[in-house]
Short mmCIF file of C-alpha atoms in Angstrom, two decimals:
data_model
loop_
_atom_site.label_atom_id
_atom_site.label_comp_id
_atom_site.label_asym_id
_atom_site.label_seq_id
_atom_site.Cartn_x
_atom_site.Cartn_y
_atom_site.Cartn_z
CA UNK A 1285 50.93 -55.15 14.19
CA UNK A 1286 51.73 -58.47 14.29
CA UNK A 1287 55.89 -58.79 15.61
CA UNK A 1288 57.84 -61.55 13.36
CA UNK A 1289 60.12 -64.22 14.91
CA UNK A 1290 60.91 -66.26 12.78
CA UNK A 1291 64.29 -67.06 14.23
CA UNK A 1292 63.37 -67.80 17.22
CA UNK A 1293 60.32 -69.60 15.77
CA UNK A 1294 62.95 -71.62 13.34
CA UNK A 1295 65.33 -71.89 15.55
CA UNK A 1296 62.90 -73.39 17.70
CA UNK A 1297 62.39 -76.27 15.39
CA UNK A 1298 65.45 -76.95 15.03
CA UNK A 1299 67.07 -74.62 11.88
CA UNK A 1300 69.97 -73.08 11.77
CA UNK A 1301 70.43 -70.01 10.69
CA UNK A 1302 73.82 -70.13 8.75
CA UNK A 1303 73.63 -66.88 6.43
CA UNK A 1304 72.68 -63.33 7.67
CA UNK A 1305 74.24 -60.71 6.56
CA UNK A 1306 73.10 -58.40 9.97
CA UNK A 1307 74.45 -57.33 11.70
CA UNK A 1308 74.99 -54.42 14.42
CA UNK A 1309 76.08 -51.65 11.49
CA UNK A 1310 73.84 -53.15 9.00
CA UNK A 1311 72.08 -49.28 7.95
CA UNK A 1312 68.15 -50.21 7.24
CA UNK A 1313 67.36 -48.71 4.04
CA UNK A 1314 64.16 -46.97 3.42
CA UNK A 1315 61.85 -48.91 0.15
CA UNK A 1316 62.17 -45.85 -1.76
CA UNK A 1317 66.04 -46.27 -2.15
CA UNK A 1318 65.05 -49.63 -3.64
CA UNK A 1319 64.07 -51.36 -7.03
CA UNK A 1320 63.21 -54.47 -7.79
CA UNK A 1321 65.60 -56.09 -10.04
CA UNK A 1322 64.43 -59.32 -11.68
CA UNK A 1323 67.47 -61.61 -12.55
CA UNK A 1324 65.71 -64.11 -14.25
CA UNK A 1325 66.00 -62.60 -18.34
CA UNK A 1326 63.52 -62.81 -20.85
CA UNK A 1327 65.89 -66.07 -22.42
CA UNK A 1328 65.45 -68.09 -19.34
CA UNK A 1329 62.32 -70.54 -18.50
CA UNK A 1330 64.10 -70.39 -14.20
CA UNK A 1331 67.82 -70.30 -13.02
CA UNK A 1332 68.12 -72.39 -9.62
CA UNK A 1333 68.45 -72.40 -6.22
CA UNK A 1334 72.77 -71.57 -6.89
CA UNK A 1335 72.49 -69.86 -9.60
CA UNK A 1336 70.03 -66.68 -7.40
CA UNK A 1337 73.20 -67.30 -5.20
CA UNK A 1338 76.13 -65.57 -7.15
CA UNK A 1339 73.56 -63.37 -8.99
CA UNK A 1340 72.44 -61.97 -5.40
CA UNK A 1341 76.56 -61.98 -4.67
CA UNK A 1342 77.42 -60.02 -7.98
CA UNK A 1343 74.46 -57.39 -7.79
CA UNK A 1344 74.83 -57.06 -4.09
CA UNK A 1345 71.25 -57.95 -3.31
CA UNK A 1346 72.74 -59.06 -0.42
CA UNK A 1347 69.79 -57.89 1.65
CA UNK A 1348 68.42 -59.96 5.25
CA UNK A 1349 66.51 -60.30 8.05
CA UNK A 1350 65.95 -56.65 9.35
CA UNK A 1351 66.09 -54.94 6.04
CA UNK A 1352 62.71 -57.52 4.90
CA UNK A 1353 61.11 -56.94 8.54
CA UNK A 1354 61.68 -53.38 8.17
CA UNK A 1355 59.17 -54.16 4.56
CA UNK A 1356 56.88 -56.50 6.17
CA UNK A 1357 56.14 -52.66 9.19
CA UNK A 1358 55.95 -50.51 6.88
CA UNK A 1359 54.26 -52.31 4.14
CA UNK A 1360 52.23 -49.35 3.49
CA UNK A 1361 55.09 -47.26 1.77
CA UNK A 1362 55.43 -50.06 -0.40
CA UNK A 1363 54.62 -49.67 -4.02
CA UNK A 1364 51.68 -50.87 -5.07
CA UNK A 1365 53.53 -52.45 -8.33
CA UNK A 1366 55.26 -54.56 -6.40
CA UNK A 1367 52.96 -56.54 -5.01
CA UNK A 1368 53.24 -59.19 -7.92
CA UNK A 1369 56.54 -59.94 -7.21
CA UNK A 1370 58.08 -62.60 -4.56
CA UNK A 1371 61.38 -60.93 -3.36
CA UNK A 1372 64.33 -62.98 -2.70
CA UNK A 1373 66.36 -62.38 0.17
CA UNK A 1374 69.55 -64.29 -0.52
CA UNK A 1375 71.18 -63.08 2.28
CA UNK A 1376 69.05 -64.83 4.67
CA UNK A 1377 69.93 -68.09 4.14
CA UNK A 1378 68.57 -71.36 6.54
CA UNK A 1379 69.30 -75.11 6.99
CA UNK A 1380 66.03 -77.21 7.41
CA UNK A 1381 66.15 -79.71 10.68
CA UNK A 1382 66.69 -82.08 7.73
CA UNK A 1383 69.27 -80.17 6.29
CA UNK A 1384 67.58 -78.96 2.94
CA UNK A 1385 68.23 -74.78 2.37
CA UNK A 1386 66.62 -71.79 2.77
CA UNK A 1387 66.00 -68.12 1.73
CA UNK A 1388 63.73 -65.25 3.43
CA UNK A 1389 61.49 -63.91 1.04
CA UNK A 1390 57.79 -61.33 0.50
CA UNK A 1391 54.99 -62.04 -0.29
CA UNK A 1392 51.84 -60.76 -0.90
CA UNK A 1393 48.57 -61.98 -1.55
CA UNK A 1394 46.42 -59.46 0.48
CA UNK A 1395 48.89 -58.22 2.69
CA UNK A 1396 52.40 -58.73 2.50
CA UNK A 1397 54.00 -61.93 4.72
CA UNK A 1398 57.53 -63.23 5.31
CA UNK A 1399 58.35 -66.82 4.66
CA UNK A 1400 61.70 -69.39 3.78
CA UNK A 1401 61.75 -70.78 0.05
CA UNK A 1402 63.89 -74.13 -0.27
CA UNK A 1403 66.44 -73.04 -2.60
CA UNK A 1404 65.84 -76.58 -4.47
CA UNK A 1405 63.09 -75.50 -5.69
CA UNK A 1406 63.78 -72.84 -9.34
CA UNK A 1407 63.40 -69.33 -9.26
CA UNK A 1408 61.33 -68.30 -11.58
CA UNK A 1409 60.20 -65.32 -13.61
CA UNK A 1410 57.70 -63.80 -10.89
CA UNK A 1411 60.92 -63.49 -8.65
CA UNK A 1412 62.98 -60.33 -7.42
CA UNK A 1413 65.92 -58.61 -5.59
CA UNK A 1414 65.88 -55.08 -4.00
CA UNK A 1415 69.10 -53.25 -5.25
CA UNK A 1416 69.25 -50.30 -4.55
CA UNK A 1417 68.96 -46.62 -7.07
#
């Protein structure tokens, strides 16, 4: 299993963690306790990064790095139908060395990957939040 040290790699490149909801009291929630929530409604083409963050707060989808890492590390438990979506973690935000704000997301392309999404980009119908059932 590949070990993810995304935070350390980004910090070495001058990135700063500005909001990571992880702390010592955070419990990792098993994947079977989650469902995906479509935060872009059918009548919208997309939502902005700011609107995505607002919707994440409203539905309590502020999961971050530890939860994403747990999912990636146990990817065999992730439902197959989730492979069609980018799962966005609005509880994990980074500033690039150029001052650009990004959030964590995971996606499937042969296997599950973890990456960052620039908040200046739009979020479309293929993006989802994790919410507790």
